[in-house]
CSV table of C-alpha atoms and ligand atoms in Angstrom, one decimal:
chain,number,residue,atom,x,y,z
A,1,MET,CA,53.1,183.0,-70.5
A,2,ASN,CA,55.9,184.8,-72.5
A,3,LEU,CA,59.3,185.1,-73.2
A,4,SER,CA,60.4,186.2,-69.8
A,5,SER,CA,59.0,182.7,-68.4
A,6,LEU,CA,61.4,180.9,-70.8
A,7,SER,CA,64.1,180.6,-68.3
A,8,PHE,CA,61.7,179.3,-65.3
A,9,PHE,CA,60.3,176.6,-67.7
A,10,ARG,CA,63.6,175.5,-69.3
A,11,ASN,CA,64.6,174.6,-65.7
A,12,LEU,CA,61.9,172.7,-64.5
A,13,ARG,CA,62.6,169.0,-64.3
A,14,THR,CA,60.2,166.7,-66.2
A,15,GLU,CA,60.2,163.3,-64.1
A,16,LYS,CA,59.4,162.3,-60.7
A,17,ARG,CA,58.0,165.8,-59.6
A,18,GLN,CA,56.2,166.4,-56.6
A,19,PHE,CA,54.2,169.6,-56.0
A,20,ALA,CA,52.4,171.3,-53.2
A,21,VAL,CA,49.8,173.9,-53.6
A,22,ILE,CA,49.6,176.3,-50.8
A,23,GLY,CA,46.0,178.1,-50.6
A,24,LEU,CA,43.1,176.0,-51.6
A,25,GLY,CA,40.7,178.8,-53.1
A,26,ARG,CA,39.3,178.4,-56.4
A,27,PHE,CA,42.8,178.9,-58.4
A,28,GLY,CA,44.6,176.4,-55.7
A,29,ARG,CA,42.2,174.0,-56.2
A,30,ALA,CA,42.2,173.8,-59.8
A,31,VAL,CA,46.0,173.6,-59.9
A,32,CYS,CA,45.8,170.7,-57.4
A,33,ALA,CA,42.9,168.8,-59.3
A,34,THR,CA,44.8,169.3,-62.8
A,35,LEU,CA,48.1,167.9,-61.1
A,36,HIS,CA,46.5,165.4,-59.4
A,37,GLY,CA,44.5,164.3,-62.4
A,38,LEU,CA,47.8,164.4,-64.7
A,39,GLY,CA,49.0,161.7,-62.2
A,40,TYR,CA,51.4,163.7,-60.2
A,41,GLU,CA,52.0,163.9,-56.5
A,42,VAL,CA,50.3,167.0,-54.9
A,43,MET,CA,50.2,168.1,-51.5
A,44,GLY,CA,47.2,170.6,-50.6
A,45,ILE,CA,48.0,173.1,-47.9
A,46,ASP,CA,45.4,175.7,-46.1
A,47,ALA,CA,45.2,177.5,-42.9
A,48,ASP,CA,41.5,176.6,-43.0
A,49,GLU,CA,40.6,173.3,-41.8
A,50,LYS,CA,37.4,172.8,-43.9
A,51,ARG,CA,39.2,173.5,-47.2
A,52,VAL,CA,41.8,170.8,-46.2
A,53,ALA,CA,39.2,168.4,-45.5
A,54,ARG,CA,37.3,169.3,-48.9
A,55,VAL,CA,40.3,168.7,-51.2
A,56,LEU,CA,40.5,165.2,-49.3
A,57,SER,CA,36.8,164.4,-49.7
A,58,ASP,CA,37.0,165.7,-53.5
A,59,ARG,CA,40.2,163.4,-53.9
A,60,ILE,CA,41.9,166.1,-56.0
A,61,ALA,CA,45.5,165.8,-53.7
A,62,THR,CA,47.4,163.0,-52.8
A,63,HIS,CA,47.8,164.3,-49.1
A,64,ALA,CA,46.6,167.6,-47.4
A,65,LEU,CA,47.6,169.5,-44.6
A,66,GLU,CA,46.4,172.4,-42.3
A,67,LEU,CA,48.9,174.7,-41.6
A,68,ASP,CA,49.9,178.3,-41.4
A,69,SER,CA,52.6,178.8,-44.2
A,70,THR,CA,54.0,181.9,-42.7
A,71,ASP,CA,55.5,179.5,-40.1
A,72,PHE,CA,58.5,178.5,-41.5
A,73,THR,CA,59.2,175.6,-38.9
A,74,ALA,CA,55.8,174.2,-40.2
A,75,LEU,CA,56.4,174.2,-43.6
A,76,LYS,CA,59.8,172.3,-42.6
A,77,GLU,CA,58.3,169.7,-40.6
A,78,ALA,CA,55.7,169.1,-43.0
A,79,GLY,CA,58.7,168.4,-45.7
A,80,VAL,CA,57.3,171.1,-47.8
A,81,PHE,CA,61.1,172.0,-48.4
A,82,GLU,CA,62.1,168.7,-50.0
A,83,LEU,CA,59.7,169.3,-53.1
A,84,ASP,CA,60.8,170.7,-56.1
A,85,THR,CA,57.7,173.1,-57.3
A,86,VAL,CA,55.5,174.8,-55.0
A,87,ILE,CA,52.7,177.0,-55.8
A,88,VAL,CA,51.6,179.8,-53.6
A,89,ALA,CA,47.7,180.2,-54.3
A,90,ILE,CA,47.0,183.0,-51.8
A,91,GLY,CA,45.9,185.9,-53.8
A,92,ASN,CA,44.3,188.1,-51.3
A,93,TYR,CA,46.3,187.8,-48.2
A,94,LEU,CA,49.4,190.0,-49.4
A,95,GLU,CA,51.3,189.6,-46.3
A,96,ALA,CA,50.7,185.8,-46.0
A,97,SER,CA,51.6,185.5,-49.7
A,98,ILE,CA,54.9,187.3,-49.3
A,99,ILE,CA,56.2,185.6,-46.4
A,100,THR,CA,55.2,182.0,-47.8
A,101,THR,CA,57.1,182.7,-50.8
A,102,LEU,CA,60.0,184.0,-48.7
A,103,ASN,CA,59.9,181.0,-46.5
A,104,LEU,CA,59.8,178.6,-49.6
A,105,LYS,CA,62.9,180.1,-51.0
A,106,GLU,CA,64.8,180.3,-47.7
A,107,GLY,CA,64.0,176.6,-47.2
A,108,GLY,CA,65.6,175.7,-50.5
A,109,VAL,CA,62.6,175.2,-52.8
A,110,LYS,CA,63.9,175.4,-56.4
A,111,ASN,CA,60.8,176.4,-58.2
A,112,VAL,CA,58.3,178.6,-56.6
A,113,VAL,CA,55.3,180.0,-58.4
A,114,THR,CA,52.9,182.7,-56.7
A,115,LYS,CA,49.7,184.3,-57.6
A,116,ALA,CA,49.5,188.0,-57.3
A,117,SER,CA,46.8,190.2,-57.4
A,118,SER,CA,48.4,193.6,-58.4
A,119,GLU,CA,51.7,194.9,-59.8
A,120,ILE,CA,53.3,196.0,-56.5
A,121,HIS,CA,52.5,192.7,-55.2
A,122,GLU,CA,54.4,191.2,-58.2
A,123,LYS,CA,57.4,193.5,-57.3
A,124,LEU,CA,57.3,192.5,-53.8
A,125,LEU,CA,57.2,188.6,-54.9
A,126,LYS,CA,60.0,189.1,-57.1
A,127,LYS,CA,62.3,190.6,-54.7
A,128,VAL,CA,61.8,187.6,-52.0
A,129,GLY,CA,62.7,185.2,-54.9
A,130,ALA,CA,59.5,184.0,-56.4
A,131,ASP,CA,60.6,182.2,-59.5
A,132,LEU,CA,57.5,182.8,-61.9
A,133,VAL,CA,54.6,185.1,-60.9
A,134,VAL,CA,51.1,184.6,-62.2
A,135,PHE,CA,47.9,186.7,-62.8
A,136,PRO,CA,45.2,184.4,-63.5
A,137,GLU,CA,42.2,187.0,-63.3
A,138,HIS,CA,44.1,189.5,-65.3
A,139,GLU,CA,45.1,186.7,-68.0
A,140,MET,CA,41.7,185.2,-68.1
A,141,GLY,CA,40.3,188.7,-68.5
A,142,CYS,CA,42.6,189.4,-71.6
A,143,THR,CA,41.5,186.2,-73.2
A,144,LEU,CA,38.0,186.7,-72.6
A,145,ALA,CA,38.0,190.2,-74.0
A,146,ARG,CA,39.7,189.1,-76.9
A,147,SER,CA,37.6,186.3,-77.8
A,148,ILE,CA,34.3,188.3,-77.5
A,149,THR,CA,35.5,191.1,-79.8
A,150,LYS,CA,37.2,188.6,-82.2
A,151,PRO,CA,35.1,185.5,-82.1
A,152,SER,CA,36.7,184.4,-85.3
A,153,ILE,CA,40.0,184.0,-83.5
A,154,LEU,CA,39.5,180.5,-81.8
A,155,ASP,CA,43.0,180.5,-80.1
A,156,ARG,CA,45.9,182.4,-79.6
A,157,PHE,CA,49.5,181.7,-78.8
A,158,GLU,CA,51.2,184.9,-78.0
A,159,LEU,CA,55.0,184.4,-79.0
A,160,ASP,CA,55.9,187.9,-77.7
A,161,PRO,CA,54.1,191.1,-77.2
A,162,GLU,CA,54.1,191.9,-81.1
A,163,ASN,CA,53.8,188.4,-82.6
A,164,SER,CA,51.4,185.4,-82.4
A,165,ILE,CA,50.4,182.0,-83.6
A,166,VAL,CA,46.4,182.1,-83.8
A,167,GLU,CA,43.9,179.7,-85.0
A,168,VAL,CA,41.1,181.6,-86.9
A,169,ILE,CA,38.1,180.5,-88.8
A,170,VAL,CA,38.7,180.8,-92.4
A,171,PRO,CA,37.0,183.7,-93.7
A,172,GLU,CA,34.2,183.5,-96.5
A,173,GLU,CA,36.5,185.8,-98.7
A,174,PHE,CA,38.9,183.0,-98.9
A,175,HIS,CA,36.5,180.1,-99.6
A,176,GLY,CA,37.4,178.2,-102.6
A,177,LYS,CA,40.6,179.9,-103.2
A,178,THR,CA,44.1,178.2,-103.0
A,179,ILE,CA,46.8,179.1,-100.7
A,180,ALA,CA,48.8,180.2,-103.9
A,181,ASP,CA,45.9,182.4,-105.0
A,182,LEU,CA,45.6,184.2,-101.6
A,183,GLN,CA,49.6,185.1,-101.4
A,184,LEU,CA,49.0,185.2,-97.8
A,185,ARG,CA,53.0,185.8,-97.2
A,186,SER,CA,53.2,188.8,-99.6
A,187,ARG,CA,49.6,190.5,-99.3
A,188,TYR,CA,49.3,190.0,-95.3
A,189,GLY,CA,53.0,188.9,-94.1
A,190,LEU,CA,51.3,185.8,-92.5
A,191,ASN,CA,52.5,182.2,-93.1
A,192,LEU,CA,50.1,179.3,-93.0
A,193,LEU,CA,51.0,176.5,-90.7
A,194,ALA,CA,47.9,174.3,-90.8
A,195,VAL,CA,44.4,174.1,-92.2
A,196,SER,CA,41.7,171.9,-90.8
A,197,GLN,CA,40.0,169.0,-92.5
A,198,ASN,CA,37.6,166.6,-91.1
A,199,ASN,CA,38.5,167.3,-87.5
A,200,LYS,CA,42.2,167.1,-88.0
A,201,PHE,CA,44.8,169.6,-89.2
A,202,ILE,CA,46.9,169.4,-92.0
A,203,ILE,CA,50.4,170.7,-91.4
A,204,ASN,CA,52.0,172.8,-94.1
A,205,PRO,CA,49.4,172.5,-96.5
A,206,PRO,CA,50.3,172.7,-100.2
A,207,PRO,CA,50.0,175.6,-102.1
A,208,ASP,CA,47.3,174.3,-104.6
A,209,ALA,CA,45.2,173.3,-101.2
A,210,ARG,CA,41.7,174.9,-101.3
A,211,LEU,CA,40.7,176.9,-98.3
A,212,ILE,CA,37.0,176.3,-97.2
A,213,GLY,CA,35.2,179.2,-95.5
A,214,GLY,CA,34.1,178.2,-91.9
A,215,THR,CA,36.7,175.9,-91.1
A,216,ALA,CA,40.1,176.5,-89.1
A,217,MET,CA,43.5,177.7,-90.3
A,218,VAL,CA,46.6,178.5,-88.1
A,219,VAL,CA,48.8,181.3,-89.0
A,220,ILE,CA,52.0,183.0,-87.7
A,221,GLY,CA,52.5,186.7,-87.9
A,222,SER,CA,52.9,190.0,-86.1
A,223,ASN,CA,49.7,191.1,-84.2
A,224,LYS,CA,49.3,194.1,-86.8
A,225,ASP,CA,49.1,191.8,-89.9
A,226,ILE,CA,46.7,189.3,-88.2
A,227,GLU,CA,44.5,192.2,-87.5
A,228,ARG,CA,44.3,192.8,-91.3
A,229,LEU,CA,42.8,189.5,-92.0
A,230,PRO,CA,39.3,190.1,-93.4
A,231,ILE,CA,37.7,188.2,-90.1
B,1,ATP,P1,40.6,182.2,-55.3
B,1,ATP,O1,40.3,183.5,-55.6
B,1,ATP,O2,41.4,181.3,-55.6
B,1,ATP,O3,39.1,181.8,-54.8
B,1,ATP,P2,40.2,183.0,-52.3
B,1,ATP,O4,39.4,184.0,-52.7
B,1,ATP,O5,39.4,181.8,-51.7
B,1,ATP,O6,41.1,182.6,-53.7
B,1,ATP,P3,42.5,183.9,-50.9
B,1,ATP,O7,42.5,185.0,-50.3
B,1,ATP,O8,43.4,184.0,-52.5
B,1,ATP,O9,41.1,183.4,-51.5
B,1,ATP,O10,43.1,182.6,-50.3
B,1,ATP,C1,43.3,181.4,-50.8
B,1,ATP,C2,43.4,180.3,-49.6
B,1,ATP,O11,44.7,180.6,-48.9
B,1,ATP,C3,42.3,180.3,-48.6
B,1,ATP,O12,41.7,179.0,-48.5
B,1,ATP,C4,43.1,180.6,-47.3
B,1,ATP,O13,42.6,180.2,-46.2
B,1,ATP,C5,44.6,180.4,-47.6
B,1,ATP,N1,45.5,180.8,-46.7
B,1,ATP,C6,45.6,182.3,-46.5
B,1,ATP,N2,46.5,182.6,-45.7
B,1,ATP,C7,47.4,181.5,-45.6
B,1,ATP,C8,48.3,181.0,-44.7
B,1,ATP,N3,49.1,182.0,-44.1
B,1,ATP,N4,48.7,179.6,-44.7
B,1,ATP,C9,48.2,178.9,-45.3
B,1,ATP,N5,46.9,179.2,-46.1
B,1,ATP,C10,46.5,180.5,-46.0
């Protein structure tokens, strides 16, 4: 997620929210199961009877319905337009994904999140009113490539294309040095936000705190500066 998603997330209500997930493939099922596990009401929808039956037997949705989401009336009768957030998890059927998104927006659903499989798919989805378009395979692929090439970066939160907050393994070169010795800000252009100790993080550690190689630290800075760390 990035700054362009900000307005979408800012407008989401936080309470009493009900969701529907249309398309119960691997991605749709994961969204359903997580929402359900978090205690939200979630309706699972698919045109395939077996997939509908499976989410019910696996108990990963509150309700599940077999319907064709390209049919405006079917969605209306199922009460889908009354929900505030609907996730369209139909990636491979371009036409069905676009028509479903259009139906949901025309039916008055406030927040429609749709999974896209290509850039042109994304463009079309935006034209028919999708509020947020996601590329789960693309995003996971980028994350995986980063973690296998830089295994010392444990986690990364991209603030924008140029700047990130990263959790990294403290390099051996930093072992035993204090934060003041390292001069991360002047030498690397990075700010140290936290260091790990006994499975917890110390936020804003004092300048005389000593770093221990192999533990974790969290820094904020430009991607270019993060690349200069000896990790
Ligand atoms: P994933 O990659 O998440 O595993 P998938 O490869 O199983 O998904 P997709 O092609 O993205 O499949 O489709 C996801 C689901 O959407 C399928 O279960 C399919 O039956 C359902 N689906 C496709 N068209 C419609 C439609 N018009 N109405 C309702 N469900 C649909």
